[in-house]
XYZ file of C-alpha atoms in Angstrom:
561
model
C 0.000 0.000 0.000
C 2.011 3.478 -1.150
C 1.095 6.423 0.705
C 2.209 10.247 0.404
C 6.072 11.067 2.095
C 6.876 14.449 3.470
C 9.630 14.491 1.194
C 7.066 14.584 -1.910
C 8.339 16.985 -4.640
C 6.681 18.758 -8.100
C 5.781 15.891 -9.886
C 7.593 15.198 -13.221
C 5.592 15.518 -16.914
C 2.667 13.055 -17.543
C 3.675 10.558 -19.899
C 1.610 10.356 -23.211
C -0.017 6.819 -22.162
C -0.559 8.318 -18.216
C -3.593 9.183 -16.803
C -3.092 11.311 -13.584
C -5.046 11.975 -10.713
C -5.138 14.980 -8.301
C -7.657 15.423 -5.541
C -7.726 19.338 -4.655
C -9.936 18.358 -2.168
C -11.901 15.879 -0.735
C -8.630 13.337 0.860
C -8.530 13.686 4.699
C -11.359 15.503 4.913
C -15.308 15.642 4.563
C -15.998 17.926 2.142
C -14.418 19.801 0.070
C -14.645 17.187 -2.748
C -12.648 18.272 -6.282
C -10.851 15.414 -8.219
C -9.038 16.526 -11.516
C -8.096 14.260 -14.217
C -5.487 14.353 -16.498
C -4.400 13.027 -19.912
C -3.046 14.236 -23.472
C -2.684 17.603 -21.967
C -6.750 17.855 -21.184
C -8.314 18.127 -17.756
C -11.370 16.736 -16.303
C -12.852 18.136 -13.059
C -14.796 15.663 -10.725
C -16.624 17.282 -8.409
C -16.110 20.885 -7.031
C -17.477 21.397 -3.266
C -17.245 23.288 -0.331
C -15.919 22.404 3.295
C -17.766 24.205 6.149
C -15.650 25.608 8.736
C -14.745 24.675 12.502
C -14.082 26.664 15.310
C -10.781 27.444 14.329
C -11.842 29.054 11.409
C -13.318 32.372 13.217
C -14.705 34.719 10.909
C -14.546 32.119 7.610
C -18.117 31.472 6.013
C -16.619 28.999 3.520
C -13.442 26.915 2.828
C -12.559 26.274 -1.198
C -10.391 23.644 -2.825
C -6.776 25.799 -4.115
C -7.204 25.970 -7.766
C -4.164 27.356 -8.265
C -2.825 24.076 -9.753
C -5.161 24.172 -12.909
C -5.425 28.196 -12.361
C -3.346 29.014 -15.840
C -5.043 25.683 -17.654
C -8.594 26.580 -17.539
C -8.336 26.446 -21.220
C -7.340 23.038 -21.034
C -11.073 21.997 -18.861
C -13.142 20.084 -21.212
C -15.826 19.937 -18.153
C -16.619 19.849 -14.913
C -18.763 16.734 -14.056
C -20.935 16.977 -10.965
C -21.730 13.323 -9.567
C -24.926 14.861 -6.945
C -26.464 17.925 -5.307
C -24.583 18.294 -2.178
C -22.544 21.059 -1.144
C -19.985 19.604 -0.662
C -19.619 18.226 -4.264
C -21.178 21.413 -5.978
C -20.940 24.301 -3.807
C -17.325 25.495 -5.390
C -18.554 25.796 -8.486
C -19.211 29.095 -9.074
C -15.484 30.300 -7.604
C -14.631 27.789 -10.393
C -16.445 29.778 -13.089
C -15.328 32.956 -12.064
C -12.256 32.235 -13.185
C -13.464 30.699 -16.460
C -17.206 31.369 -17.232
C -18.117 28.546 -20.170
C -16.533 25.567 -18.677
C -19.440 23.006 -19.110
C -21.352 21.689 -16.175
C -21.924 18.251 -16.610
C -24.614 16.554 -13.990
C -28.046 15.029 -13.541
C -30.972 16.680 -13.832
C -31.809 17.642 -10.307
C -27.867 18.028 -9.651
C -28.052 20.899 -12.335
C -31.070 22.294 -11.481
C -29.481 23.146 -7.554
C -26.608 24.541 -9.089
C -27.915 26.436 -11.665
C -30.001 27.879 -8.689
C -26.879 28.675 -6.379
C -24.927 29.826 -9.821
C -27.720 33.012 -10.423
C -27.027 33.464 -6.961
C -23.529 34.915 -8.639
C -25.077 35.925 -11.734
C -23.527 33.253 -13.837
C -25.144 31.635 -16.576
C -23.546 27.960 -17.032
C -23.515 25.901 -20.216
C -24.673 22.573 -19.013
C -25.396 19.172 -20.062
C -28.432 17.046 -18.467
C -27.065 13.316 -18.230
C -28.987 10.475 -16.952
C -27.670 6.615 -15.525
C -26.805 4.508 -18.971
C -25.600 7.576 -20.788
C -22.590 8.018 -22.652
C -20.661 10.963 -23.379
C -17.544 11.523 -25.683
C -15.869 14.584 -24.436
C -12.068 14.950 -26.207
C -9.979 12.589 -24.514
C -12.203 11.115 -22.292
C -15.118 9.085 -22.693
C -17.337 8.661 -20.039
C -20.322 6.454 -18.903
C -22.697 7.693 -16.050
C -24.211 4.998 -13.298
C -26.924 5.552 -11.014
C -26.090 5.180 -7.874
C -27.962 5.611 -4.269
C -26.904 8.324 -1.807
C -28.934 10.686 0.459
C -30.101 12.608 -2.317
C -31.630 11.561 -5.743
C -30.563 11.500 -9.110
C -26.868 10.584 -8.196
C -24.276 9.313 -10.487
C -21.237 7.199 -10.786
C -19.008 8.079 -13.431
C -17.000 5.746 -15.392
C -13.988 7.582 -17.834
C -12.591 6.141 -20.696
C -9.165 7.643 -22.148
C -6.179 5.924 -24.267
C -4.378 5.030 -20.932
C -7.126 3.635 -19.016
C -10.406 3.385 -17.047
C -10.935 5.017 -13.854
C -14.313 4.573 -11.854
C -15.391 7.268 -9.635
C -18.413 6.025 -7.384
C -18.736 9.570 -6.093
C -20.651 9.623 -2.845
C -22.941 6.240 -2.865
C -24.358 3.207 -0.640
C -26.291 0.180 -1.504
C -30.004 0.850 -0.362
C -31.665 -2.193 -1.168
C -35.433 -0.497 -0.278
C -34.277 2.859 -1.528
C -37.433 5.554 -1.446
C -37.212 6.534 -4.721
C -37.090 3.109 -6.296
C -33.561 3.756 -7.841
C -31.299 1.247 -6.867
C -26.866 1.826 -7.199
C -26.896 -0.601 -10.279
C -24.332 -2.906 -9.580
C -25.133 -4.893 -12.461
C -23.656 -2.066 -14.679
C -20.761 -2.080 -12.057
C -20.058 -5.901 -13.012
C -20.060 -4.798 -16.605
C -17.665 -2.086 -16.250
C -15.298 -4.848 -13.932
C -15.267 -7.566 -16.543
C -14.514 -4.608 -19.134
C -11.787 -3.559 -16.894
C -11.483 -0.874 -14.279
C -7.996 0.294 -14.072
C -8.093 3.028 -10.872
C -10.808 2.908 -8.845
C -12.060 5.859 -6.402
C -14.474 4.331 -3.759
C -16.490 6.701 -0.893
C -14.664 6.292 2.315
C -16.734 8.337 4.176
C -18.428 4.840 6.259
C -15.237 2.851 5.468
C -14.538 2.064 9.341
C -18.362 1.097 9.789
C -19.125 -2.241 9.803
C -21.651 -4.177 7.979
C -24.424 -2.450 5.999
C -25.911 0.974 6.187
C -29.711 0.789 7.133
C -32.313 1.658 4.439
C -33.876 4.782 4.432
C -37.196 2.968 4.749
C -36.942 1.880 8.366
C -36.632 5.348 9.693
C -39.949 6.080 9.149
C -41.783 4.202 12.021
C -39.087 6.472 14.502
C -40.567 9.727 12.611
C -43.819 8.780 13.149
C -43.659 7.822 16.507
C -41.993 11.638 17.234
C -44.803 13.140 15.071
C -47.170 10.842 17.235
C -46.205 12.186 20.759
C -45.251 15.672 20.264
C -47.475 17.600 22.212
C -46.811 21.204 20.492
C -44.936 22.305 17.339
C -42.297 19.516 15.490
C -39.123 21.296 14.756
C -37.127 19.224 11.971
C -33.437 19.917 11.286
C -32.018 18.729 8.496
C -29.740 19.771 5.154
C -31.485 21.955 2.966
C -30.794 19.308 -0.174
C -31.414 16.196 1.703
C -34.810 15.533 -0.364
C -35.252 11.876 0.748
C -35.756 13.479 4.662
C -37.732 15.501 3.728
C -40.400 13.466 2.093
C -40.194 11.521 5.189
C -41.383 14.290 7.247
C -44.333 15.005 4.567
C -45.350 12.184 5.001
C -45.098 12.305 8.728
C -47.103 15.504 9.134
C -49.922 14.651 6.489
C -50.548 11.000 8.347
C -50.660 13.358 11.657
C -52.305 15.956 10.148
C -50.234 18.672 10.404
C -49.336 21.524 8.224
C -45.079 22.309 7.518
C -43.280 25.482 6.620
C -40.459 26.079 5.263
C -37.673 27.891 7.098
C -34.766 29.576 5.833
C -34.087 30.207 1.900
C -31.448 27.778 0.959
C -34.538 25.446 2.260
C -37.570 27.240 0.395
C -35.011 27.081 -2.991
C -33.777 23.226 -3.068
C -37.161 21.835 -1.860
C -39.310 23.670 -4.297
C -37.049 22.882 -6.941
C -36.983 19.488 -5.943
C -41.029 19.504 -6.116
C -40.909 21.151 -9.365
C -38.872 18.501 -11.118
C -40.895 15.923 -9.467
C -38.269 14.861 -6.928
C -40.416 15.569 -4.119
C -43.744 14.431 -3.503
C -45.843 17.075 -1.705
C -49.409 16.612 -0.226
C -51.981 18.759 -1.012
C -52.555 21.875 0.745
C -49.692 20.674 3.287
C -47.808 23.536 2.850
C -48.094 26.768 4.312
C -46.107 30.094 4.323
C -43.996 30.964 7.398
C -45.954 33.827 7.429
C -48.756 32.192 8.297
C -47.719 29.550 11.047
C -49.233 31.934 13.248
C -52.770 31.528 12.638
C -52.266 27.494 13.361
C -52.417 25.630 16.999
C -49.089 24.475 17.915
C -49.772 20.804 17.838
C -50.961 21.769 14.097
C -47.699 22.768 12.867
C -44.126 21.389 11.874
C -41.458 23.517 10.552
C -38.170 22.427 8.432
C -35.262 24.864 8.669
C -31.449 23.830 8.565
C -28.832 23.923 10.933
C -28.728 19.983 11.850
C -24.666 20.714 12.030
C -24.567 23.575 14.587
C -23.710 26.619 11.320
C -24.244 29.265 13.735
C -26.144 31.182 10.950
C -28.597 29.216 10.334
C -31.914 28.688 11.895
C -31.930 26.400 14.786
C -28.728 27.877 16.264
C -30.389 31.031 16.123
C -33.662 29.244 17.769
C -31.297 28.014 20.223
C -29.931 31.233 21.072
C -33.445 32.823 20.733
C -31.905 34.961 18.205
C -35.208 33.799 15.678
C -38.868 34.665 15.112
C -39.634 31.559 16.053
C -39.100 31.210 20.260
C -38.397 27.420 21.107
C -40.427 26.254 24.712
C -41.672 23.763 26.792
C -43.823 21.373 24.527
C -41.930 21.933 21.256
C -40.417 18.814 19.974
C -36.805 18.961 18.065
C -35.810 16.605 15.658
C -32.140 16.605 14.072
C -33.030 14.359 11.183
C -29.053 14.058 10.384
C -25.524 12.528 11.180
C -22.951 14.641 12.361
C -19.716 15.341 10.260
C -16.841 14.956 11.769
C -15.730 17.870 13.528
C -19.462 19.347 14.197
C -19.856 17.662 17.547
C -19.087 20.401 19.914
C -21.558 22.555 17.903
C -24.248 20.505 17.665
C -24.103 19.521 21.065
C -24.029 22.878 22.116
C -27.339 23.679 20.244
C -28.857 20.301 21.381
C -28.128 21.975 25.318
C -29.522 25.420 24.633
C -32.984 23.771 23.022
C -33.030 21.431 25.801
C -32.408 24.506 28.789
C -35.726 25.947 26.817
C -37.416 23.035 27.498
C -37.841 21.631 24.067
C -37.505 17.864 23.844
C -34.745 16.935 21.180
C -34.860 13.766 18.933
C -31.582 13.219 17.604
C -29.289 9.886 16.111
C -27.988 8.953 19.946
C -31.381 8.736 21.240
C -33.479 7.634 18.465
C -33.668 5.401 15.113
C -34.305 9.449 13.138
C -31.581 9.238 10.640
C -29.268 7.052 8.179
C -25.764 7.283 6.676
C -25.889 7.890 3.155
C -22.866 6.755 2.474
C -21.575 2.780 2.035
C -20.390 1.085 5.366
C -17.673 -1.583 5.095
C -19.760 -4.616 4.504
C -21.129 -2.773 0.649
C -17.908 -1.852 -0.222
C -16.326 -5.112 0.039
C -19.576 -6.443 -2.477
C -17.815 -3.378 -5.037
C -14.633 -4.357 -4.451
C -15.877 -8.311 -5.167
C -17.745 -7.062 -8.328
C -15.450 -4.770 -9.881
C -12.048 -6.316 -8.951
C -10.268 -2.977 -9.839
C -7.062 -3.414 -10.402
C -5.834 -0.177 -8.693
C -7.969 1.753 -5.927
C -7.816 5.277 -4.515
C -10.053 5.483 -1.697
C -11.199 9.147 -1.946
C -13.855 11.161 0.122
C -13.433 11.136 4.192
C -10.229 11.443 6.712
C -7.568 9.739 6.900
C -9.382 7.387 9.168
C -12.101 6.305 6.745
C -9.523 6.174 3.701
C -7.190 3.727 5.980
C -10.306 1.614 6.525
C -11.349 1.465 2.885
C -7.652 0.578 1.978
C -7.777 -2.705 3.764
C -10.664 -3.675 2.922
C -9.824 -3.317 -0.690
C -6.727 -5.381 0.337
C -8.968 -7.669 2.105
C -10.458 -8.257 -1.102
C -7.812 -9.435 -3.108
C -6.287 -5.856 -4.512
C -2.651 -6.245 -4.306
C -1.017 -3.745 -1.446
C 1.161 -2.318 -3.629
C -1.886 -1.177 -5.940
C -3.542 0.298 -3.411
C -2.816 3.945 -3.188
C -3.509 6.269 0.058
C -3.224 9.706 -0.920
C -3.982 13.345 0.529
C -4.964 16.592 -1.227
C -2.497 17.779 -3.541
C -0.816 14.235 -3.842
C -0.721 13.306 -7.519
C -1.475 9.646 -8.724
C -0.345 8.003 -12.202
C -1.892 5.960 -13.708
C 0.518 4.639 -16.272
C 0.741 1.116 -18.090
C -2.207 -0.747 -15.286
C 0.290 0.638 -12.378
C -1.096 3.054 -10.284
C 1.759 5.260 -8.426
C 2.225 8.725 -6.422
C 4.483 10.681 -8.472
C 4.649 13.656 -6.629
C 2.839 16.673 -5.027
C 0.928 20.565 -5.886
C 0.503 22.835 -3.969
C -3.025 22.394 -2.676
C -4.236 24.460 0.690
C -7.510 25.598 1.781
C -8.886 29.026 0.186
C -10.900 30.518 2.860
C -14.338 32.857 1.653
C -14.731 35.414 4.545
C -17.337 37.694 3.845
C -16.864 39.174 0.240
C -13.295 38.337 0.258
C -12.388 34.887 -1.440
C -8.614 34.000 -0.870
C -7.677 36.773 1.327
C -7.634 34.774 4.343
C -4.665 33.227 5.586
C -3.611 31.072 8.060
C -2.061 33.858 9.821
C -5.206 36.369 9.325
C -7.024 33.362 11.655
C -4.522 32.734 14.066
C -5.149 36.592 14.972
C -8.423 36.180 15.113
C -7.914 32.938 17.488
C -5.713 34.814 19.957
C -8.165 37.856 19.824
C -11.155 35.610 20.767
C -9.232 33.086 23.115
C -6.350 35.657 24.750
C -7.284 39.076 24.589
C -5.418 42.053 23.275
C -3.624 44.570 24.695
C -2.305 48.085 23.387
C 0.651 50.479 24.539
C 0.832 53.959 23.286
C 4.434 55.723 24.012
C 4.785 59.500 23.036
C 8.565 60.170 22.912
C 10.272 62.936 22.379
C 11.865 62.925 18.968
C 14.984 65.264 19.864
C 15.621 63.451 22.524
C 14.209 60.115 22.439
C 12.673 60.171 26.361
C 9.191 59.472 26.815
C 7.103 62.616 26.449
C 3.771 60.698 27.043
C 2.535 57.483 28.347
C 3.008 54.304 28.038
C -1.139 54.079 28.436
C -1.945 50.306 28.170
C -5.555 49.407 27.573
C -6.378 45.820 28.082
C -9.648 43.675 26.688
C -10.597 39.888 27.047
C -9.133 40.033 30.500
C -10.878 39.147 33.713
C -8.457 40.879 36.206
C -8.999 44.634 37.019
C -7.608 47.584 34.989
C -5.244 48.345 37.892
C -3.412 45.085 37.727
C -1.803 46.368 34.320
C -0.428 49.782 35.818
C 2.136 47.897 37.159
C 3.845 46.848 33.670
C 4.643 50.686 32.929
C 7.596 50.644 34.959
C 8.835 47.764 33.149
C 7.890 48.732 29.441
C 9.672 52.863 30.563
C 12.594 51.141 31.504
C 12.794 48.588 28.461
C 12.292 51.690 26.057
C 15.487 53.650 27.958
C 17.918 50.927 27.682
C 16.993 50.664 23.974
C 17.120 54.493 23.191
C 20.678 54.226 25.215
C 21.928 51.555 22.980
C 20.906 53.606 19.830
C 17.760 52.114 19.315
C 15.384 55.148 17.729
C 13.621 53.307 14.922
C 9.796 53.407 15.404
C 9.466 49.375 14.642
C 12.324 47.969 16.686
C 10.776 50.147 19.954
C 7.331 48.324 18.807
C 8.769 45.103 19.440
C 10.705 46.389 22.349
C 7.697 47.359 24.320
C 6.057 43.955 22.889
C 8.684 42.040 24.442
C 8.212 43.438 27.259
C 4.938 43.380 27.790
C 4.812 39.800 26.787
C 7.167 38.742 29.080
C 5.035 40.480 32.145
C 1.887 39.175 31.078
C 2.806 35.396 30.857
C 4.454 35.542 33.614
C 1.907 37.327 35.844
C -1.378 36.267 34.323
C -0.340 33.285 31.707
C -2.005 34.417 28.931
C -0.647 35.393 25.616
C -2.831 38.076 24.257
C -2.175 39.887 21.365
C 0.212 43.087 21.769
C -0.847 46.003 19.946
C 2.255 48.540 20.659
C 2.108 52.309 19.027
C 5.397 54.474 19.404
C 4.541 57.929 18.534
C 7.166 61.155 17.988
C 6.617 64.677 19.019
């Protein structure tokens, strides 16, 4: 089993019979998903999603894939193909085609139809291409073959691609739902096909690598939604992603066998589900909808509202429920149902919402204390059935940390793959694929591209680890007046400290340190406005972490009059 090194270099040219590989996003993490492929000098992009940020991301509304590595190839793009609707695989996209505006969307009909949305959004009008599960598509260099496949969301696609120096299989996010609600099963039969044909590299959803056995089907969730919908006493509060269509029609159906009415709460909501309806994705009872406007005119026991915020976002509607930042104010009675899993690295949020609902005296319904929600993503026990059926000769687990990509690579070992064909790679690692043999070659430069506020890039790791210290140590500032023909302090130093829980006074006694810092410099010949900064800095540092262990951020001002 090969695996990225440290000492990973710029990878060398692609040879005319390679095909090569680069995830810019999407390999030891959830989210984030972009794959780019690579042969004859033409790209293919796979995918092109968003990762949502943590806590150590203060001030960051969105994290982007680097697309610096194709950044002066866009020319090169014969499309980007979207395998489903979730932000994480399409939510990128328009960043994409700001930098290149007629680079052809390629996805299923729904799939298009929520980007399209979100791409108006930026006032960008894509050229896309509706494909469906059987269809083929010549496209330059690369041929490609789209497979239906089951996930959490309809109308998603496997894509097989074609090229001169081999096959690669992408299952994009899938599991094997064998009672699926929309009927449409991941057709493994077409999967067999594609195996006996030959599948060169294949990238397999790790996301439920490291969970055993099979995912459970959608269908036996229901009775646990109708038994919340059954003994809620006063309004049903359901959390869940605004594109997750199959939980949705769950809770339709909930409310119209308990004869409630459900809104609609928050726009990203409103937009996916009524385009969902539209295109006859989503089955909606008559007269079962209402306008938030109108939930007041309704009992409470007559009433369920959908909103998002099942992952703890702090903007969106349940957090601000929780925090009784909304219209709507969560009480005693009201029963909350997070009809989701949590992504790794959401717990702390979600948990904290799940605490402020519950201090309000809501009653919350989530996955640790009820059957209210399913992975949709393969668990261990489906992917070894893919591995059986396709018998890949090469696999790159893709999608999920390093973890869940560990997990999948055994199991595809456990299968019969050769170790030395299966390849564990991270973003920015580049994969050939040259002559059957599958091999890391190198390394891009790949980092995360923050989106804070209406500033895409400008964020830096730096940038954040200000704002960290800011929120978690405080800052404090020194102003020193000196005198500039003689260089003795004329005014000051004034220190004003914030984020701090220990009286004003207690700083007073760091001015005799910081005036007699600043007159052993100006005696050595020290006059220079920066090096007295970081003088005083020093000096205050040293006080502070010593007296009060905290490292704040020092704001120093040296002023001459």
């Amino acid at each position: 089993m090969s695996h990225p090194h440290p000492e990973l270099t710029a990878p060398p040219a692609l040879p005319d019979n390679g095909l090569r590989v680069v995830a810019l996003g999407g390999l030891g993490e959830v989210g984030r998903n972009m794959a780019v492929l690579e042969t004859k000098g033409k790209l293919l992009v796979i995918d092109c999603g968003v990762l949502f940020p943590e806590d150590h991301h203060p001030g960051v509304d969105l994290i982007l894939p680097d697309f610096s590595y194709i950044a002066d190839r866009l020319d090169d793009i014969v499309a980007i193909v979207l395998t489903h609707g979730h932000e994480d695989h399409i939510g990128a996209v328009p960043y994409l085609l700001k930098l290149k505006g007629d680079i052809p969307i390629i996805g299923s009909t729904l799939t298009l139809a929520l980007v399209e949305a979100k791409l108006k959004e930026h006032r960008i009008r894509p050229y896309s291409m509706a494909v469906k599960e059987g269809q083929r598509e010549k496209l330059g260099v690369f041929d490609l073959e789209f497979v239906a496949v089951n996930h959490s969301i309809p109308d998603a696609l496997a894509v097989f691609v074609r090229t001169e120096a081999g096959t690669l299989l992408h299952t994009g996010d899938f599991k094997m739902d064998q009672l699926p609600l929309d009927g449409r099963l991941t057709d493994l039969r077409a999967f067999a096909r594609l195996g006996e044909e030959g599948v060169d590299l294949f990238l397999t959803d790790s996301t439920n690598a490291d969970v055993p056995g099979f995912t459970t089907p959608e269908l036996e969730i229901a009775p646990a939604i109708d038994k919340v919908f059954r003994h809620a006493e006063r309004r049903i509060i359901v959390a869940c992603f605004s594109s997750h269509v199959h939980r949705v029609q769950q809770v339709l159906d909930a409310a119209e066998k308990a004869g409630r009415k459900v809104a609609m709460v928050g726009r990203s909501m409103v937009r996916n589900m009524g385009i969902a309806a539209e295109l006859g994705y989503l089955r909606v009872p008559d007269g079962i909808l209402i306008d938030i406007k109108k939930i007041d005119s309704l009992r409470d026991d007559e009433l369920v509202l959908i909103c998002t915020g099942s992952q703890g976002e702090p903007m969106a509607a349940l957090s601000r429920m929780a925090n009784r930042e909304h219209r709507i104010d969560v009480g005693p009675g009201d029963t909350v149902l997070l009809a989701s899993s949590l992504i790794p690295g959401n717990e702390n949020a979600v948990y904290r919402i799940i605490n402020g609902l519950m201090r309000l005296g809501a009653n919350v319904v989530h996955k640790g204390n009820a059957k209210v929600h399913v992975s949709g993503h393969a668990s261990a026990g489906e992917l070894l059935y893919c591995y059986n059926i396709v018998k890949p000769r090469n696999v790159l687990p893709v999608h999920g940390e390093w973890r869940h990509m560990y997990a999948n690579a055994q199991l595809a070992i456990a299968s019969g793959v050769h170790e030395d064909q299966v390849v564990l790679a991270e973003d920015g690692v580049v994969v050939d694929l040259v002559e059957g043999v599958a091999q890391v070659t190198g390394v891009v430069e790949c980092g995360y591209v923050y989106v804070d506020g209406s500033s895409v890039g400008g964020a830096d790791e730096a940038l954040l680890k200000d704002r960290r210290i800011l929120r978690d140590e405080g800052f404090i500032t020194c102003v020193v007046v000196l005198d500039a023909a003689t260089g003795k302090i004329a005014s000051g130093p004034e220190i004003t400290a914030r984020g701090f829980v220990e009286d004003a006074e207690i700083f007073q006694q760091v001015i005799p340190k910081v005036e007699r810092a600043i007159e052993e410099a100006v005696a050595k010949g020290v006059l220079d406005d920066q090096q007295l900064q970081q003088v005083i800095r020093r000096a205050v540092g040293s006080w502070v972490g010593g007296k009060i262990r905290r490292r704040p951020m020092i704001i120093p001002v040296v002023l001459q009059a």
